Short mmCIF file of C-alpha atoms in Angstrom, two decimals:
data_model
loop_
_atom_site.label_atom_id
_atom_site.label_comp_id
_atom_site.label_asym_id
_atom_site.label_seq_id
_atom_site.Cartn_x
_atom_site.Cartn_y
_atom_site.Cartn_z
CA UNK A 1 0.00 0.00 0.00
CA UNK A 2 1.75 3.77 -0.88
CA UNK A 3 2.32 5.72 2.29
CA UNK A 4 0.09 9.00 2.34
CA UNK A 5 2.53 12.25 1.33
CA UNK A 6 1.37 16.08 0.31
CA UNK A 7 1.30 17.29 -3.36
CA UNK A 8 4.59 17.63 -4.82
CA UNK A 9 5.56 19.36 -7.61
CA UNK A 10 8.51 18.37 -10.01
CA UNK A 11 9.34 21.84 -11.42
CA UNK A 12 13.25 21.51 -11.74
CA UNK A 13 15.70 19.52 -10.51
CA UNK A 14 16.29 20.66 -7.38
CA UNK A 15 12.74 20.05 -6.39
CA UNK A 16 13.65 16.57 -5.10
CA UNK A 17 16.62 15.04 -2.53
CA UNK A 18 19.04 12.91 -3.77
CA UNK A 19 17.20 10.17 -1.69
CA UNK A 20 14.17 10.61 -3.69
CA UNK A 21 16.32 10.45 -6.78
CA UNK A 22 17.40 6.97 -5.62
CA UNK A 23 13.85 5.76 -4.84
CA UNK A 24 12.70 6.96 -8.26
CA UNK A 25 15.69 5.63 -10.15
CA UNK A 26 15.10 2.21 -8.24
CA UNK A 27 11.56 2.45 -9.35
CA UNK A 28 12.45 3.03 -13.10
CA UNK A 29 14.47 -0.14 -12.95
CA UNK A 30 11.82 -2.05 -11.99
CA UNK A 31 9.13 -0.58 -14.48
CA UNK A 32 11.11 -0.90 -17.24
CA UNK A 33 12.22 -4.30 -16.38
CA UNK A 34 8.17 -5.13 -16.65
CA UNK A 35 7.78 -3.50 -19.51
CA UNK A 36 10.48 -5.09 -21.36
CA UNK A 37 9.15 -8.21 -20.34
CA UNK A 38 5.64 -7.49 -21.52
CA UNK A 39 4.47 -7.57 -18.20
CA UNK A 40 1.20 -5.88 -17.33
CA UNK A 41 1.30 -2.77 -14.58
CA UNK A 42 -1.27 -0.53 -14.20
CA UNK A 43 -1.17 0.99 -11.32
CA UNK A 44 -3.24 4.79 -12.08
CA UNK A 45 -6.33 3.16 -13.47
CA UNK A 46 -8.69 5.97 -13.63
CA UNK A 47 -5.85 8.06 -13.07
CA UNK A 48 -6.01 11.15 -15.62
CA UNK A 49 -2.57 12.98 -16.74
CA UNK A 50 -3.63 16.08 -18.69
CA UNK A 51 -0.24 17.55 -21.26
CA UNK A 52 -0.30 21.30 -21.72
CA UNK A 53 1.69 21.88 -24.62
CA UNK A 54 3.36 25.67 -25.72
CA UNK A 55 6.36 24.56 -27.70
CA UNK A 56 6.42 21.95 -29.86
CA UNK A 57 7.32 18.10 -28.71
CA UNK A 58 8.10 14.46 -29.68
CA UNK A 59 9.65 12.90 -27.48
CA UNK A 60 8.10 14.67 -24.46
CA UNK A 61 4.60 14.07 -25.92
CA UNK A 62 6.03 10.32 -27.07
CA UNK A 63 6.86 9.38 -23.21
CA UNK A 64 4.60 10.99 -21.00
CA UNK A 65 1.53 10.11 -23.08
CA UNK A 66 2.47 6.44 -23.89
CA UNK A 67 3.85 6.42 -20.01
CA UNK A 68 0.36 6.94 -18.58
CA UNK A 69 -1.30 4.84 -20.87
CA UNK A 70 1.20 1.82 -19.51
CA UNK A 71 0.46 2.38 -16.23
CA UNK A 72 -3.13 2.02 -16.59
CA UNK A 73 -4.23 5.60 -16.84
CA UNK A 74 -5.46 7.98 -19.94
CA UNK A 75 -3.55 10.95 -21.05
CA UNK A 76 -5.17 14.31 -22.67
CA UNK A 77 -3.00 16.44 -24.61
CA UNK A 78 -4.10 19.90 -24.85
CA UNK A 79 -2.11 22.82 -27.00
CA UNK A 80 -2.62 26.20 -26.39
CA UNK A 81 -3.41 27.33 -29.62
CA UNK A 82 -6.75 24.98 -29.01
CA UNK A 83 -7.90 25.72 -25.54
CA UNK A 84 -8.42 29.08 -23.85
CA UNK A 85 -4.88 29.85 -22.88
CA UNK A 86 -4.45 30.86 -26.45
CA UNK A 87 -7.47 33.39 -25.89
CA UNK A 88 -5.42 34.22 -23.29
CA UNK A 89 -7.14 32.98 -19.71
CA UNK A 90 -5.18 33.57 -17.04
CA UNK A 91 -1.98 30.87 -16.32
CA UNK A 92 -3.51 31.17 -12.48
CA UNK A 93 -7.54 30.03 -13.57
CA UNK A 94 -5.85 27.11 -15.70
CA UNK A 95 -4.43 25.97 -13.02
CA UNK A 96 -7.41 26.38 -10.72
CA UNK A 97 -9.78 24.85 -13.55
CA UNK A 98 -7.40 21.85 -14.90
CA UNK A 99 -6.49 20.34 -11.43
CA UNK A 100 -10.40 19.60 -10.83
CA UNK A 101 -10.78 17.95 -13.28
CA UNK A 102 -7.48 15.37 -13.44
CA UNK A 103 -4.61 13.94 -11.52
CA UNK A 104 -1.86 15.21 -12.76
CA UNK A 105 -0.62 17.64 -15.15
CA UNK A 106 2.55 18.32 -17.98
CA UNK A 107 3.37 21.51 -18.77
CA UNK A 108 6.01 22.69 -21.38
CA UNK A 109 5.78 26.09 -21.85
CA UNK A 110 8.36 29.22 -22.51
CA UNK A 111 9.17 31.10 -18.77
CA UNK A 112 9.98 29.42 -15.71
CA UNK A 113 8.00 31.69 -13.70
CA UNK A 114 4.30 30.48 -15.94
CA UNK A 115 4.63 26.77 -14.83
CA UNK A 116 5.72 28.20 -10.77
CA UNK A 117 1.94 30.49 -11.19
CA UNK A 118 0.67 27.24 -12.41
CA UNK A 119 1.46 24.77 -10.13
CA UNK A 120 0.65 27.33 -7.42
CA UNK A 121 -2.73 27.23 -8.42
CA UNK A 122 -2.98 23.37 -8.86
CA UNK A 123 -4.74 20.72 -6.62
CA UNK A 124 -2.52 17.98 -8.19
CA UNK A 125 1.21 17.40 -9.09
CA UNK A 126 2.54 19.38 -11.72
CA UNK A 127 5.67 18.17 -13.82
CA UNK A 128 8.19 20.65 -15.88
CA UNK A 129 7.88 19.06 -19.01
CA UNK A 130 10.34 21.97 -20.12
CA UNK A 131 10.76 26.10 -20.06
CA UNK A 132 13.32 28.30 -20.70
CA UNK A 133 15.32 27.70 -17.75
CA UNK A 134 14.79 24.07 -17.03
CA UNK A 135 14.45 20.50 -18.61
CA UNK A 136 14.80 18.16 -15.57
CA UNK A 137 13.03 15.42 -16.98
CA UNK A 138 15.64 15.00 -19.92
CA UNK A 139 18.15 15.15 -17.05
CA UNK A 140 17.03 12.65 -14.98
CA UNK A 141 16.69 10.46 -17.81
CA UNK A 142 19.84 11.27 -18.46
CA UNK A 143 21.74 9.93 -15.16
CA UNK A 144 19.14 7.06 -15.53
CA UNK A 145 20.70 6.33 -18.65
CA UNK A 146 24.38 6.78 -16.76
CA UNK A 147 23.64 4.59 -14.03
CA UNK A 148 22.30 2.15 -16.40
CA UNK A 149 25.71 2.01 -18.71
CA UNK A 150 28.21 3.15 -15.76
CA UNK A 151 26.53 2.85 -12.47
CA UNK A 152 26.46 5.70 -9.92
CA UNK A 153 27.28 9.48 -11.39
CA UNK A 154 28.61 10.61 -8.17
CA UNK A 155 32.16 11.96 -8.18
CA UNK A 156 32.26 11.57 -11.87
CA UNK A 157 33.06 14.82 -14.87
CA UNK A 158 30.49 15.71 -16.96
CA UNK A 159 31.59 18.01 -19.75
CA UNK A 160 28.81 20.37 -21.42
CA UNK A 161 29.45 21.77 -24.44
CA UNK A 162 27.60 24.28 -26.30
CA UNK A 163 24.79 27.22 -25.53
CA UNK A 164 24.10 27.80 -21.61
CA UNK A 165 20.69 26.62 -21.96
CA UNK A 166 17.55 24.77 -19.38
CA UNK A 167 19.86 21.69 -20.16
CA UNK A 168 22.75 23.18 -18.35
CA UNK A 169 20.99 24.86 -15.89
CA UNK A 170 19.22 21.48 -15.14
CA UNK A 171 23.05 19.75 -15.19
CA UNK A 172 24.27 21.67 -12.48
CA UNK A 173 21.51 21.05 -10.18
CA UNK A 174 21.58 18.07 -10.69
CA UNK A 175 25.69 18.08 -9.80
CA UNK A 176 24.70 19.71 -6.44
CA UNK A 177 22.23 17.12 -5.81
CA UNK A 178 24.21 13.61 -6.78
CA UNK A 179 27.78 15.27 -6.25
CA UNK A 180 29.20 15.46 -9.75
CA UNK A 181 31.42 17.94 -11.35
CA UNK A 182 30.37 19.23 -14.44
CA UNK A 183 33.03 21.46 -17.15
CA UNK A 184 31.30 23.80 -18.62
CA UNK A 185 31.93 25.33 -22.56
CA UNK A 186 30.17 28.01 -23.97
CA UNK A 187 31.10 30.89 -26.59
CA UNK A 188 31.88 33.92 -25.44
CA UNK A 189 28.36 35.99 -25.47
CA UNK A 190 26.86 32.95 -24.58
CA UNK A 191 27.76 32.45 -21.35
CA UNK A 192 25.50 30.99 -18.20
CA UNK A 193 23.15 33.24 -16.25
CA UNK A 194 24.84 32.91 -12.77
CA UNK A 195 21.06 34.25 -11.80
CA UNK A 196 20.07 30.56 -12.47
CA UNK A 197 23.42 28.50 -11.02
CA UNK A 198 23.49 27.64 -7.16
CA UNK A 199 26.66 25.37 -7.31
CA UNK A 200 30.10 25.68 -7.15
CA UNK A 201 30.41 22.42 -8.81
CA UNK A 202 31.31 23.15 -11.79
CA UNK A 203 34.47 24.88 -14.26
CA UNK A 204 34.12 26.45 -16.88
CA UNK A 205 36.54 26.35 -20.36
CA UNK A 206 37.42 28.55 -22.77
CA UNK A 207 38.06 25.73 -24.93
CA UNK A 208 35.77 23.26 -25.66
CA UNK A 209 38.37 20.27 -26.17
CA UNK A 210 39.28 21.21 -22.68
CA UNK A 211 36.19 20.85 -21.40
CA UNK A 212 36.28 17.45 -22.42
CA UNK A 213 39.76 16.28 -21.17
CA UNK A 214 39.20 13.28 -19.07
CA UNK A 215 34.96 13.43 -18.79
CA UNK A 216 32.90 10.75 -18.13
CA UNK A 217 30.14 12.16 -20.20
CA UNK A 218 30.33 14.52 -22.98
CA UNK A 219 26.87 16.55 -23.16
CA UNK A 220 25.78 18.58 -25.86
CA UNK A 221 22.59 20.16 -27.44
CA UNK A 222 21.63 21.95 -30.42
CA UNK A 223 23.09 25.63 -31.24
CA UNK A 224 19.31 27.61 -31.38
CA UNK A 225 16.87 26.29 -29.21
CA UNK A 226 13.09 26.73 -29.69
CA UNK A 227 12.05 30.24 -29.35
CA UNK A 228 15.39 31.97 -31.03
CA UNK A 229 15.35 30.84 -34.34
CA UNK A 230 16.28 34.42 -35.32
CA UNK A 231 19.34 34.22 -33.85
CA UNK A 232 20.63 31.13 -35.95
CA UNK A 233 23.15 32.54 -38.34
CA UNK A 234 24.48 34.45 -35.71
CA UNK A 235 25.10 31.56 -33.50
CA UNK A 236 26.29 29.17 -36.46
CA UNK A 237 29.18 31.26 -36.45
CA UNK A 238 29.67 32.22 -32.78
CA UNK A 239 29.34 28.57 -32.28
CA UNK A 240 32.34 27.61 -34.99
CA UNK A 241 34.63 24.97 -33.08
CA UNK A 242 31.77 23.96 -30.53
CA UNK A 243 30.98 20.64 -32.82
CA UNK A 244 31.21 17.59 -30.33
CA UNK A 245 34.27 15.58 -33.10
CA UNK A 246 35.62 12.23 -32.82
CA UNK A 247 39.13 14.80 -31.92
CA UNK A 248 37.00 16.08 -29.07
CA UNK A 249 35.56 12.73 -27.45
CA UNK A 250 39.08 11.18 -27.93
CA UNK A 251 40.32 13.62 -25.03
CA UNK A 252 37.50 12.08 -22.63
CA UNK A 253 38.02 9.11 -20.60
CA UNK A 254 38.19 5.85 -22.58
CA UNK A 255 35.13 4.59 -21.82
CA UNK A 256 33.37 7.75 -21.92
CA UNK A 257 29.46 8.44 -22.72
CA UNK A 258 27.83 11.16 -25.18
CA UNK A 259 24.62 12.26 -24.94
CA UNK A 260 22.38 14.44 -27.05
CA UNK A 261 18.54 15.13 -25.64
CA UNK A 262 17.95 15.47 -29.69
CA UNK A 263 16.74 16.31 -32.04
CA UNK A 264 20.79 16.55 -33.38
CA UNK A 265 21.63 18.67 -36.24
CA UNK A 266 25.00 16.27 -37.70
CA UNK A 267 27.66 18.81 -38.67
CA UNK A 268 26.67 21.09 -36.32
CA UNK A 269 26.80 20.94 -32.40
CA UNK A 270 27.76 17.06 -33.15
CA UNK A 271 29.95 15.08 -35.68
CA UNK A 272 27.84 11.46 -37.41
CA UNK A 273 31.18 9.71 -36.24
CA UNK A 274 30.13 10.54 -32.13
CA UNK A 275 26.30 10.33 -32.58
CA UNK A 276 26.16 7.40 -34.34
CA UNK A 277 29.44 6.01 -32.74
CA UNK A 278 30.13 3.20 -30.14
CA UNK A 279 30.04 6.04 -27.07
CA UNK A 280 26.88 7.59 -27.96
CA UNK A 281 23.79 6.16 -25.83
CA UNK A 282 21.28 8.94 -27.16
CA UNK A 283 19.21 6.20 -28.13
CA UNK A 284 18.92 4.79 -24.74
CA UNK A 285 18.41 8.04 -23.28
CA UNK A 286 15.95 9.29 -25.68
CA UNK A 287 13.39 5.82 -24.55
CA UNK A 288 14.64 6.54 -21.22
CA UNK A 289 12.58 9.47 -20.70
CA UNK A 290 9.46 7.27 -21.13
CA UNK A 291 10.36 4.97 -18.08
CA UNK A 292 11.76 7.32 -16.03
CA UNK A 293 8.72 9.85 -16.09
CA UNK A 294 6.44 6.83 -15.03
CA UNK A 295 8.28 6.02 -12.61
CA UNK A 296 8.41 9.91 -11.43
CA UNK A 297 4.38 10.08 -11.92
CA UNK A 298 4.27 6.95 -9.69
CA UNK A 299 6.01 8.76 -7.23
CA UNK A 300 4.24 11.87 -7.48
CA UNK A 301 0.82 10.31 -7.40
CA UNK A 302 1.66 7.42 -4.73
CA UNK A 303 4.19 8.29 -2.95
CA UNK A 304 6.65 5.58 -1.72
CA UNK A 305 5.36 1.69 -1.95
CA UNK A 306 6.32 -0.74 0.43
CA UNK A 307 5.94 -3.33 -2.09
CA UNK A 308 7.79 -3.87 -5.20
CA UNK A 309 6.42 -3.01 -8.80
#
């Protein structure tokens, strides 16, 4: 039977303790195992998730939606451009209005601050699906995805290289959470909004082949992220010599990871010889968001079970 908790909300990374992180991770293992073994779990029947969508998704519409399906429930997607946040009704009444009427809610939107009014206005869980600032979902698949090829991420190097995006900001919570040290590269202009980093865990590199020297993971992301498309030319060639190489992952450690939350432009923030290489897991990562989320909405909307999945 779960144990009784409050409403949590999973709004960036450092929402959660890294012994939650370990009960969640533990959980994942489990789900997936079921579901690779075709094992029925449905443990949210007549649970409702409901998907708010303000940027464009696959693989964050792919997971959660098929997720809550698996586990027994129904999931509703909703865009704003058809449903009255597009006329615009106030974040603060969604919030009030959707939570009555489900169990739990996805939001990937544009500022951090619309999904914080949100979930302050919401009788259920809310998750970050992504904004601006934050992607902890992709992240926590992410060490999922580590401890699945490497074990445990703590005391490890993860290098980042590219634009100081919600990615980054979500890596070096998560550092100050499990303990890892990340090495940061970004071209000048580019550089992180210390408004948004609370660790000291982290270096950052001039030089992006630094970055990389001795890393357990090499991280990366595309150049222009949704929402500043009109900056691309400008940061194709700010960007010049930020391309994840084979010359660049040959500097990590030898049996060194890359990652990519995708979509990947080849030739661009990553060479075809890493991505599709013997190091790259992106594959792995990319179906890891689906397991990991359930297990995350198990958490949220169960708490912790005393019995095993």
């Amino acid at each position: 039977m779960p144990i009784q908790k409050q409403i949590k909300h999973y709004l960036q990374f450092s929402d959660f303790t890294l012994e939650e992180y370990e009960y969640v991770i533990e959980r994942a293992h489990l789900i997936k195992r079921k579901f690779k073994n075709y094992e029925i779990y449905h443990p949210l029947i007549d649970r409702t998730l409901v998907m708010v969508f303000e940027k464009n998704s696959t693989r964050t519409r792919l997971s959660f939606e098929a997720g809550m399906h698996q586990l027994g429930g129904a999931a509703i997607y909703l865009n704003t451009r058809d449903s009255q946040l597009g006329r615009g009704e106030p974040v603060e009444d969604a919030g009030q209005v959707m939570s009555r009427m489900c169990d739990i809610i996805m939001v990937r939107t544009f500022g951090q601050d619309i999904i914080e009014r949100f979930a302050a206005n919401s009788r259920v869980p809310v998750i970050n699906g992504l904004t601006n600032e934050h992607h902890p979902c992709q992240v926590f698949a992410d060490i999922f995805t580590f401890y699945e090829h490497r074990g445990p991420i703590t005391g490890k190097t993860v290098a980042w290289i590219g634009d100081a995006n919600n990615m980054l900001y979500s890596w070096l919570q998560a550092a100050e959470v499990f303990g890892f040290h990340v090495n940061v590269s970004t071209p000048k202009g580019y550089d992180m909004d210390m408004s948004l980093v609370s660790t000291d865990r982290y270096t950052f590199f001039a030089n992006p082949s630094d970055a990389c020297a001795s890393a357990h993971l090499v991280n990366t992301d595309v150049w222009t992220s949704m929402g500043y498309e009109e900056e691309n030319a400008a940061r194709l060639k700010a960007f010049d010599g930020w391309i994840v190489d084979g010359a660049k992952m040959a500097r990590a450690a030898p049996d060194a990871l890359f990652m990519h939350c995708l979509p990947a432009h080849r030739g661009e923030e990553v060479a075809a010889e890493v991505i599709d290489g013997p190091q790259s897991v992106v594959w792995d990562e990319a179906e890891n968001r689906l397991h990991i989320q359930k297990a995350l909405i198990e958490y949220l909307l169960l708490g912790r079970l005393d019995t095993p999945a």
